[in-house]
PDB file of C-alpha atoms in Angstrom:
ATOM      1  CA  UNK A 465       2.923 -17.215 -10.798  1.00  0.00           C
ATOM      2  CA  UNK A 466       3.083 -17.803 -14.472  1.00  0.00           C
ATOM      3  CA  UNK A 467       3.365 -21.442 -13.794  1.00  0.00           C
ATOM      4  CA  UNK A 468       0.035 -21.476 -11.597  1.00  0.00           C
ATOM      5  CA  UNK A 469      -1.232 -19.433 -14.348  1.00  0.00           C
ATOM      6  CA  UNK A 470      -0.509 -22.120 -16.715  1.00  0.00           C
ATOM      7  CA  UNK A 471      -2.487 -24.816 -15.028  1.00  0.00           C
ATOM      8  CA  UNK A 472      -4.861 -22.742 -14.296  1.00  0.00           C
ATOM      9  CA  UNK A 473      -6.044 -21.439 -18.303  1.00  0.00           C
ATOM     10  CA  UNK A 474      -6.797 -25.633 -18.922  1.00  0.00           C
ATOM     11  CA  UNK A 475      -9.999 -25.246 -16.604  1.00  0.00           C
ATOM     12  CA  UNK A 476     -12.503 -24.958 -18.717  1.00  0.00           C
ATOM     13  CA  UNK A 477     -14.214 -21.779 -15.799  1.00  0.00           C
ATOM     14  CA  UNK A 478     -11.495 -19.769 -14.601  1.00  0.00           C
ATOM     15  CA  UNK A 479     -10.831 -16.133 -13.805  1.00  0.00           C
ATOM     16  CA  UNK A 480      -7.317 -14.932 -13.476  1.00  0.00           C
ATOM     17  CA  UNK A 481      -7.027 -11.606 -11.475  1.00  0.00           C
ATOM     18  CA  UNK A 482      -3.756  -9.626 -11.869  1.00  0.00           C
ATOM     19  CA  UNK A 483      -2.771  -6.668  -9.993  1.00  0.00           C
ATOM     20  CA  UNK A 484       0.148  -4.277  -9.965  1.00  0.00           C
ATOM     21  CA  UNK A 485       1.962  -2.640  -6.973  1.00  0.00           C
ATOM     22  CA  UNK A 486      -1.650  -3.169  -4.513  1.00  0.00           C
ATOM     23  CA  UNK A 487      -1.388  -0.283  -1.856  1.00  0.00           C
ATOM     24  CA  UNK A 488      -3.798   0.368   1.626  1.00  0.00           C
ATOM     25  CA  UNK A 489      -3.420   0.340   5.016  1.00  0.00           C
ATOM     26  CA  UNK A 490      -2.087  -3.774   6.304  1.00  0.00           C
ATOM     27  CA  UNK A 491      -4.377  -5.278   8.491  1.00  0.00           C
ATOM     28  CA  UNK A 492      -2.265  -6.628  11.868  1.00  0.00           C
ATOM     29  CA  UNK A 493       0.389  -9.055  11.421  1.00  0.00           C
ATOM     30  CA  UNK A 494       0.072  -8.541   7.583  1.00  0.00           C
ATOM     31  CA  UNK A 495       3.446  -7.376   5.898  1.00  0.00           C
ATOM     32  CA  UNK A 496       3.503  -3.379   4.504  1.00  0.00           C
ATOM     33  CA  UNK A 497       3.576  -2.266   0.897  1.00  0.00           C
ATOM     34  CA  UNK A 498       4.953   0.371  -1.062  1.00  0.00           C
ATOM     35  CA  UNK A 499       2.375   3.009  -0.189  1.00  0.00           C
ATOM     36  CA  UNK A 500       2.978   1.962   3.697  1.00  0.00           C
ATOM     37  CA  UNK A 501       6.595   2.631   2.867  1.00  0.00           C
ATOM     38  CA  UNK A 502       6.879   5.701   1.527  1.00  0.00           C
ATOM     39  CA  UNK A 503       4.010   7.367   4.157  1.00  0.00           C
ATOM     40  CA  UNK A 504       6.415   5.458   6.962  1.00  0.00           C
ATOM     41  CA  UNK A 505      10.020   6.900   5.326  1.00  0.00           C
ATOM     42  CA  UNK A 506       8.358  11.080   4.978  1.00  0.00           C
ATOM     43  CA  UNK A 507       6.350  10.411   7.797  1.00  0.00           C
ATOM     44  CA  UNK A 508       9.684   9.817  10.120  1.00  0.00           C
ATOM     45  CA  UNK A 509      11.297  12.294   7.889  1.00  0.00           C
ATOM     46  CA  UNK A 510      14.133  10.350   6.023  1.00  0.00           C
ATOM     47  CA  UNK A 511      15.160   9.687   2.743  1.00  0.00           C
ATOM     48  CA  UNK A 512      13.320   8.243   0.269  1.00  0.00           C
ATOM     49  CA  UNK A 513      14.699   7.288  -3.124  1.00  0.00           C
ATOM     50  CA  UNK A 514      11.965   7.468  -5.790  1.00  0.00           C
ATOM     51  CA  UNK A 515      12.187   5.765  -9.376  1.00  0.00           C
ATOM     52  CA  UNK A 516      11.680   8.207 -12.381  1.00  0.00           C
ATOM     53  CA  UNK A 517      11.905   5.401 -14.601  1.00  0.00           C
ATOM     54  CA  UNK A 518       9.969   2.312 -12.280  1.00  0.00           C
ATOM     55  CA  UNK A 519       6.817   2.286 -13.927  1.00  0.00           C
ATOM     56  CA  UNK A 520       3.707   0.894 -11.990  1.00  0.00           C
ATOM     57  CA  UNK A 521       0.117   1.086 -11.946  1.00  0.00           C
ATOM     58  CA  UNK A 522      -0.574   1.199  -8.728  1.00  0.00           C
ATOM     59  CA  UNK A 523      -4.199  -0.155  -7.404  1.00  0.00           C
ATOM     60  CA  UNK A 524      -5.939   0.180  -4.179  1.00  0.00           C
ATOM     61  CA  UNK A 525      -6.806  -2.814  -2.265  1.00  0.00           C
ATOM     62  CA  UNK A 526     -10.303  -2.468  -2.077  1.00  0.00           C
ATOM     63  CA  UNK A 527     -10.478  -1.871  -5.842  1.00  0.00           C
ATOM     64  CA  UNK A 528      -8.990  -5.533  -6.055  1.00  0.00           C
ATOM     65  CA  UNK A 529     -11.533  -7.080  -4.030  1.00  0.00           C
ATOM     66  CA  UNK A 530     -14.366  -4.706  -5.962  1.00  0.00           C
ATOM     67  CA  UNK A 531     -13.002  -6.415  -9.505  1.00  0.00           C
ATOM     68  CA  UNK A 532     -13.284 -10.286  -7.731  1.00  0.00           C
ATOM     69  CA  UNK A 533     -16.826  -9.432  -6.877  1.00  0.00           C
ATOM     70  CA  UNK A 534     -17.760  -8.296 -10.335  1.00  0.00           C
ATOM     71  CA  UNK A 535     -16.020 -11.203 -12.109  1.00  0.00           C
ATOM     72  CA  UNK A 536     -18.346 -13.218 -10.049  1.00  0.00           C
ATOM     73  CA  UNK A 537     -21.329 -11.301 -10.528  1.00  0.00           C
ATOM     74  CA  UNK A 538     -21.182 -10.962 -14.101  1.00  0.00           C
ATOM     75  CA  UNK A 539     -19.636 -14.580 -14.463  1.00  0.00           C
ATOM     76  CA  UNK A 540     -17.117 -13.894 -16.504  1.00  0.00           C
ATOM     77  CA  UNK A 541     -14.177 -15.955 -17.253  1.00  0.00           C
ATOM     78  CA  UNK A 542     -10.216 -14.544 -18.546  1.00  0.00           C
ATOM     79  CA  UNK A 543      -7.390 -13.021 -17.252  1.00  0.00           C
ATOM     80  CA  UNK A 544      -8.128  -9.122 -15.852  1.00  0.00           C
ATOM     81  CA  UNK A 545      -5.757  -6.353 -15.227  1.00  0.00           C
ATOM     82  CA  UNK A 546      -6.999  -4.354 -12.492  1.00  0.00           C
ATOM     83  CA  UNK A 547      -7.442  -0.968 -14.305  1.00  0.00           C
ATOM     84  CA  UNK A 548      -5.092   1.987 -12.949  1.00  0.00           C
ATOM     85  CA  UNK A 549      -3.336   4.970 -13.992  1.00  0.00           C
ATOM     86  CA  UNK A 550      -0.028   3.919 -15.267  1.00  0.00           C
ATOM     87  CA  UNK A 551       2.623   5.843 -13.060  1.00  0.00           C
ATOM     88  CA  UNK A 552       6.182   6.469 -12.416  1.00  0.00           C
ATOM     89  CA  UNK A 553       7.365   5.099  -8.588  1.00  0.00           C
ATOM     90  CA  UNK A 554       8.709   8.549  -8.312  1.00  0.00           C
ATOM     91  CA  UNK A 555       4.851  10.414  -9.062  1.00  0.00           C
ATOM     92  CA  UNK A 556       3.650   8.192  -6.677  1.00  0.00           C
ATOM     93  CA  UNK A 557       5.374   9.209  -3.668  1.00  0.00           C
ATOM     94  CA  UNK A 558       5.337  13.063  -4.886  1.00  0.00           C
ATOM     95  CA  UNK A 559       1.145  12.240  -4.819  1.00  0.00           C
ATOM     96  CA  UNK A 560       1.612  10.802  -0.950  1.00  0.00           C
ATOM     97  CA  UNK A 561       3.741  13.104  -0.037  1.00  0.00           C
ATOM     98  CA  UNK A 562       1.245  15.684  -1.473  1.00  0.00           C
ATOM     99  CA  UNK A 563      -1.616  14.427   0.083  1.00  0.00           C
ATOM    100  CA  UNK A 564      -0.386  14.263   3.393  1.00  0.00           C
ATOM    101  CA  UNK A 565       0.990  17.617   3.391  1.00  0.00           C
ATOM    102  CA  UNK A 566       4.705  15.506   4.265  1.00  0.00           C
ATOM    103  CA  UNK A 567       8.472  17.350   3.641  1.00  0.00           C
ATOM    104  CA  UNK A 568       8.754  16.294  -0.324  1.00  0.00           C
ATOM    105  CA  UNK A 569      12.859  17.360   0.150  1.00  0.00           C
ATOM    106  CA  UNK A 570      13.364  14.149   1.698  1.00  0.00           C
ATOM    107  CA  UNK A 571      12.297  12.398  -1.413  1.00  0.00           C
ATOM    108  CA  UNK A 572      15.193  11.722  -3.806  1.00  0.00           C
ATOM    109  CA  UNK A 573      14.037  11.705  -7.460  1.00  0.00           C
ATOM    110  CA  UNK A 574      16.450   8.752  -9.264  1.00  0.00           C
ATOM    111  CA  UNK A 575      16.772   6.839 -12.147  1.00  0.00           C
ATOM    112  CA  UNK A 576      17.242   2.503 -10.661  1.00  0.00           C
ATOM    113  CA  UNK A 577      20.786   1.794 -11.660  1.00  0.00           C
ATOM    114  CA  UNK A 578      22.355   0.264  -9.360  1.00  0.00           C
ATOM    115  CA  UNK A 579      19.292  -2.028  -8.929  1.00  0.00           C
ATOM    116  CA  UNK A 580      19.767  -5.439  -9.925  1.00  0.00           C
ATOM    117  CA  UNK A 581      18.892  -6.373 -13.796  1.00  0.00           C
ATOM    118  CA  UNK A 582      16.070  -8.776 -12.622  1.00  0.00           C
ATOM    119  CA  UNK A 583      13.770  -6.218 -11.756  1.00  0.00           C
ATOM    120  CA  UNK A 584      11.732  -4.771 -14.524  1.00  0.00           C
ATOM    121  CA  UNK A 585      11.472  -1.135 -15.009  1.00  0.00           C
ATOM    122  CA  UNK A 586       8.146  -1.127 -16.284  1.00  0.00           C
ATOM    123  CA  UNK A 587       5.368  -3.443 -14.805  1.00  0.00           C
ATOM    124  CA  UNK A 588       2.492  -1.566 -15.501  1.00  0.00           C
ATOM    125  CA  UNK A 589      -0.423  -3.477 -16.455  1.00  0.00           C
ATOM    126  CA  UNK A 590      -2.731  -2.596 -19.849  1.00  0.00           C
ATOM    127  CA  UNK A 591      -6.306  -2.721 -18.695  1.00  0.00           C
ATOM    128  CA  UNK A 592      -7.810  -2.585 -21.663  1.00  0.00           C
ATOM    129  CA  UNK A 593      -9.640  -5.435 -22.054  1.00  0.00           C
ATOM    130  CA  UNK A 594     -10.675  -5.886 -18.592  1.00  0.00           C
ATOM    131  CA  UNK A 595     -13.008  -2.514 -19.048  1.00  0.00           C
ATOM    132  CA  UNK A 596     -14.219  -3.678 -22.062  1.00  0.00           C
ATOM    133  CA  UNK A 597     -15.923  -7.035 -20.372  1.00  0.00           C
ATOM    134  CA  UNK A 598     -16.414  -5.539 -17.246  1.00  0.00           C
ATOM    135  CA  UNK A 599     -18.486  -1.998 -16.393  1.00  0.00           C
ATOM    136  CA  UNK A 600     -16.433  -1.151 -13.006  1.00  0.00           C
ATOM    137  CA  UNK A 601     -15.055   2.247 -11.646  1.00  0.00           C
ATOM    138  CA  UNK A 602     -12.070   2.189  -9.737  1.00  0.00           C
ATOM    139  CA  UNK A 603     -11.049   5.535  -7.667  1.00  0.00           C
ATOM    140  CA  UNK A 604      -7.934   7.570  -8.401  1.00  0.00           C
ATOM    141  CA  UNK A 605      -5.256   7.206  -5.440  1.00  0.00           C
ATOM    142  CA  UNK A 606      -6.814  10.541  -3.631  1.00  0.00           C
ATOM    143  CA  UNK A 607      -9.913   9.141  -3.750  1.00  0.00           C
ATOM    144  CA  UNK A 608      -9.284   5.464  -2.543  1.00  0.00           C
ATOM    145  CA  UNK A 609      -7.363   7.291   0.425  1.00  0.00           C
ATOM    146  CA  UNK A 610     -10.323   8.980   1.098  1.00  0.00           C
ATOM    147  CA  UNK A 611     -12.877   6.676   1.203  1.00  0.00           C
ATOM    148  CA  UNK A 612     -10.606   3.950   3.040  1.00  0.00           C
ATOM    149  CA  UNK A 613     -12.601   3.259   6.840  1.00  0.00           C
ATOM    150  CA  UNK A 614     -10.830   5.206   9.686  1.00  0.00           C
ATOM    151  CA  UNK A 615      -8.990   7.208   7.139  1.00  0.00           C
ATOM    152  CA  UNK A 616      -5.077   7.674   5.823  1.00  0.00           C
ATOM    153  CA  UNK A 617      -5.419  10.911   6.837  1.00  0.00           C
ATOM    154  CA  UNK A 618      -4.171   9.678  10.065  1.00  0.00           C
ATOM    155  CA  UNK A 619      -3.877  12.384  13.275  1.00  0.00           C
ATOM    156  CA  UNK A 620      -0.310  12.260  15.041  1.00  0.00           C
ATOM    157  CA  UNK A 621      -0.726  11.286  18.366  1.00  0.00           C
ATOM    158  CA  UNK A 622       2.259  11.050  21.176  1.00  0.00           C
ATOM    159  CA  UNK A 623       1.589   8.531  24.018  1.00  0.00           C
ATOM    160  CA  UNK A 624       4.133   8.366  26.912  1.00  0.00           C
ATOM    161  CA  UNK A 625       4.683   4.710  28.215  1.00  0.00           C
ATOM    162  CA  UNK A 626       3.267   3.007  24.897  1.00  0.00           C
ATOM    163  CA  UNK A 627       4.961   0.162  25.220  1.00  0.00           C
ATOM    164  CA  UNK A 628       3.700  -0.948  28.676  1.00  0.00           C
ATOM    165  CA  UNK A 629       0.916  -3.344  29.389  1.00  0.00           C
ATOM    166  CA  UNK A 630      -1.603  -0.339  29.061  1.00  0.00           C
ATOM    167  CA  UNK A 631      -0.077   1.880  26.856  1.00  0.00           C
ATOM    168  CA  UNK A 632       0.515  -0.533  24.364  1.00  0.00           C
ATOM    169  CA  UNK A 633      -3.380  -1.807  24.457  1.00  0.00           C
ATOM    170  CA  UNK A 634      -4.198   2.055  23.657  1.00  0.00           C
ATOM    171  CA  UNK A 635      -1.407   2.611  20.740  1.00  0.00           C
ATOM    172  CA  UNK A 636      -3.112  -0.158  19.534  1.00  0.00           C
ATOM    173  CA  UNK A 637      -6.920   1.212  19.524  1.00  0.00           C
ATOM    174  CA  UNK A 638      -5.805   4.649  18.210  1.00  0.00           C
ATOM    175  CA  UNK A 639      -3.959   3.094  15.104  1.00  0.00           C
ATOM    176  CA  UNK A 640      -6.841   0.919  14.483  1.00  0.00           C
ATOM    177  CA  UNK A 641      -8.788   4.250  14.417  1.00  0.00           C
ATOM    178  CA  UNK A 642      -6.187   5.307  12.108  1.00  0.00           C
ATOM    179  CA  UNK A 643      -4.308   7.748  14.023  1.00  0.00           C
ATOM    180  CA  UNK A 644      -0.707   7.688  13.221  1.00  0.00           C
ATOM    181  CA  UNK A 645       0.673   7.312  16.965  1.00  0.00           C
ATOM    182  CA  UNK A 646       4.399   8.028  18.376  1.00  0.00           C
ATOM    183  CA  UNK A 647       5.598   6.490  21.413  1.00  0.00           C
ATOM    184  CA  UNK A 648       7.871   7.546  24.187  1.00  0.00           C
ATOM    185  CA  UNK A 649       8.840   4.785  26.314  1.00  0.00           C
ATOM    186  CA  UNK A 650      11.582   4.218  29.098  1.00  0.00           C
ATOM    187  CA  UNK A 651      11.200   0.644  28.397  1.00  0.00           C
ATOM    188  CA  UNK A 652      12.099   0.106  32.202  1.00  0.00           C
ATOM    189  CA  UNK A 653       9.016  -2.201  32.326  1.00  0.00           C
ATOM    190  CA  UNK A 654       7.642  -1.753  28.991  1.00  0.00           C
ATOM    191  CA  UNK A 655       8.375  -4.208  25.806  1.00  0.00           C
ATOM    192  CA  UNK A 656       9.323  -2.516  22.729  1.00  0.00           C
ATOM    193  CA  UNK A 657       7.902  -5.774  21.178  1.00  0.00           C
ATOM    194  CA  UNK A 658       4.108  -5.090  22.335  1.00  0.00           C
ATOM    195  CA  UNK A 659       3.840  -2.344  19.760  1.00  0.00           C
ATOM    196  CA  UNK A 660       6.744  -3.630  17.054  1.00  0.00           C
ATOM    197  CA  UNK A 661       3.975  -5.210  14.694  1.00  0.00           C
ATOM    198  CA  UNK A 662       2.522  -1.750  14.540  1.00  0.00           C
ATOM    199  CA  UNK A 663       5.830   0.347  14.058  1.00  0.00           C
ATOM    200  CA  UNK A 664       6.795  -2.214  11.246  1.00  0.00           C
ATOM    201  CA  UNK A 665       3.496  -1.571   9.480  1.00  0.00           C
ATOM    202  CA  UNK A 666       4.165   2.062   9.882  1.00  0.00           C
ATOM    203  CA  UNK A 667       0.928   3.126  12.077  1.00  0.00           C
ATOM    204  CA  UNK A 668       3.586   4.152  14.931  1.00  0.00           C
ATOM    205  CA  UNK A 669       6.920   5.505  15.823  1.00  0.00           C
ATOM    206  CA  UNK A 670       8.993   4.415  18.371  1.00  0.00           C
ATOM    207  CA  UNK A 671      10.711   7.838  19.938  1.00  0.00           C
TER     208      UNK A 671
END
C-alpha cells in the first residue's frame, strides 16, 4: 500500500483515502471483518479474546464511501484519515457486545503477547487534518449500527431444513432482511454448502 501510495502522490490530482479497521454488515460472497467477528463469536456464545492494548479507530463502511463523495464534491486533493474515535480492540467488542444485549463473560479482556511482532499495537489513524479541509460528520458506532438498511439489530430466527433447495432460498431472504437466522438441518438431502457463504459471514448458524 505504501508503495501504490508512492506512485500515486507524483499525480499532480490525487486523493488518497485511508481507513482503519472498516466494520458493517459484508455484502454476499464478500469476506467478514472484525465487527462481523466479534457479533459471530458472542452471538454463538464462545470465546472471544479482546486486545486492551490493540488500538484502532474503527470506521463504518458507509462513512468511507460518505468521505469519497465529499473529496469529490469539494475537489479536494491529499491524503485523508477517515475521522473516528480512537479505541482499544477490547472497548470495541465490550460496545457490540453492549449493544446487542450479547453474554460479555465470553469476552476475554488481554493484553497481544503472544501475537507476532509484525503486527502493530496501535494503528489508529489522526484525523486531524482531514476535518480541517473537509466539513463531514461521521456517526459514532451506535449510531452507524442504527442507521445501517435492514438493521444490525438482527431478530434470531430458527428454520428447520435450511439447507435444502427451499430452505436455503428463505435463510437467504431473511438474512438479507437482516435477521440473524439458525438452521437445523438433517442434511439427508440438504447441502450444508447452500447456506455456508452466509454462516461464514456470520448472518447464520448452522445447528
Amino acid at each position: 500500500k505504501l508503495q501504490a501510495e508512492k506512485i500515486i502522490t507524483k499525480l499532480s490530482n490525487y486523493a488518497i483515502v485511508r481507513p482503519c479497521v472498516v466494520f458493517g454488515i459484508p455484502l454476499q460472497f464478500q469476506h467478514g471483518n472484525i465487527f462481523n467477528h466479534i457479533y459471530k463469536t458472542l452471538r454463538q456464545e464462545k470465546e472471544f479474546t479482546a486486545y486492551t492494548d490493540m488500538i484502532r479507530s474503527p470506521c463504518y463502511v458507509q462513512d468511507v464511501v460518505k468521505l469519497v463523495e465529499k473529496i469529490i464534491e469539494q475537489d479536494v486533493r491529499g491524503i485523508f484519515h477517515i475521522p473516528n474515535k480512537i479505541t482499544s480492540i477490547d472497548t470495541f467488542a465490550k460496545a457490540i457486545a453492549s449493544f446487542f444485549n450479547l453474554d460479555p463473560h465470553y469476552l476475554k479482556s488481554s493484553q497481544s503477547t503472544k501475537e507476532p511482532s509484525y503486527r502493530s499495537r496501535n494503528t489508529s489513524l489522526d484525523s486531524t487534518l482531514t476535518q480541517k479541509k473537509i466539513i463531514i460528520e461521521t456517526n459514532t458506532m451506535e449510531k452507524s449500527i442504527c442507521s445501517n438498511e435492514g438493521g444490525f439489530r438482527m431478530t434470531m430466527i430458527l428454520v428447520t431444513g435450511g439447507a435444502g433447495f427451499i430452505g436455503s432460498h428463505l435463510v437467504e431472504e431473511l438474512a438479507r432482511n437482516g435477521h440473524y437466522v439458525r438452521v437445523l438441518d438433517s442434511l439427508i438431502k440438504g447441502k450444508l454448502s447452500s447456506i455456508k457463504y452466509l454462516v461464514d459471514q456470520g448472518k447464520a448458524e448452522f445447528i
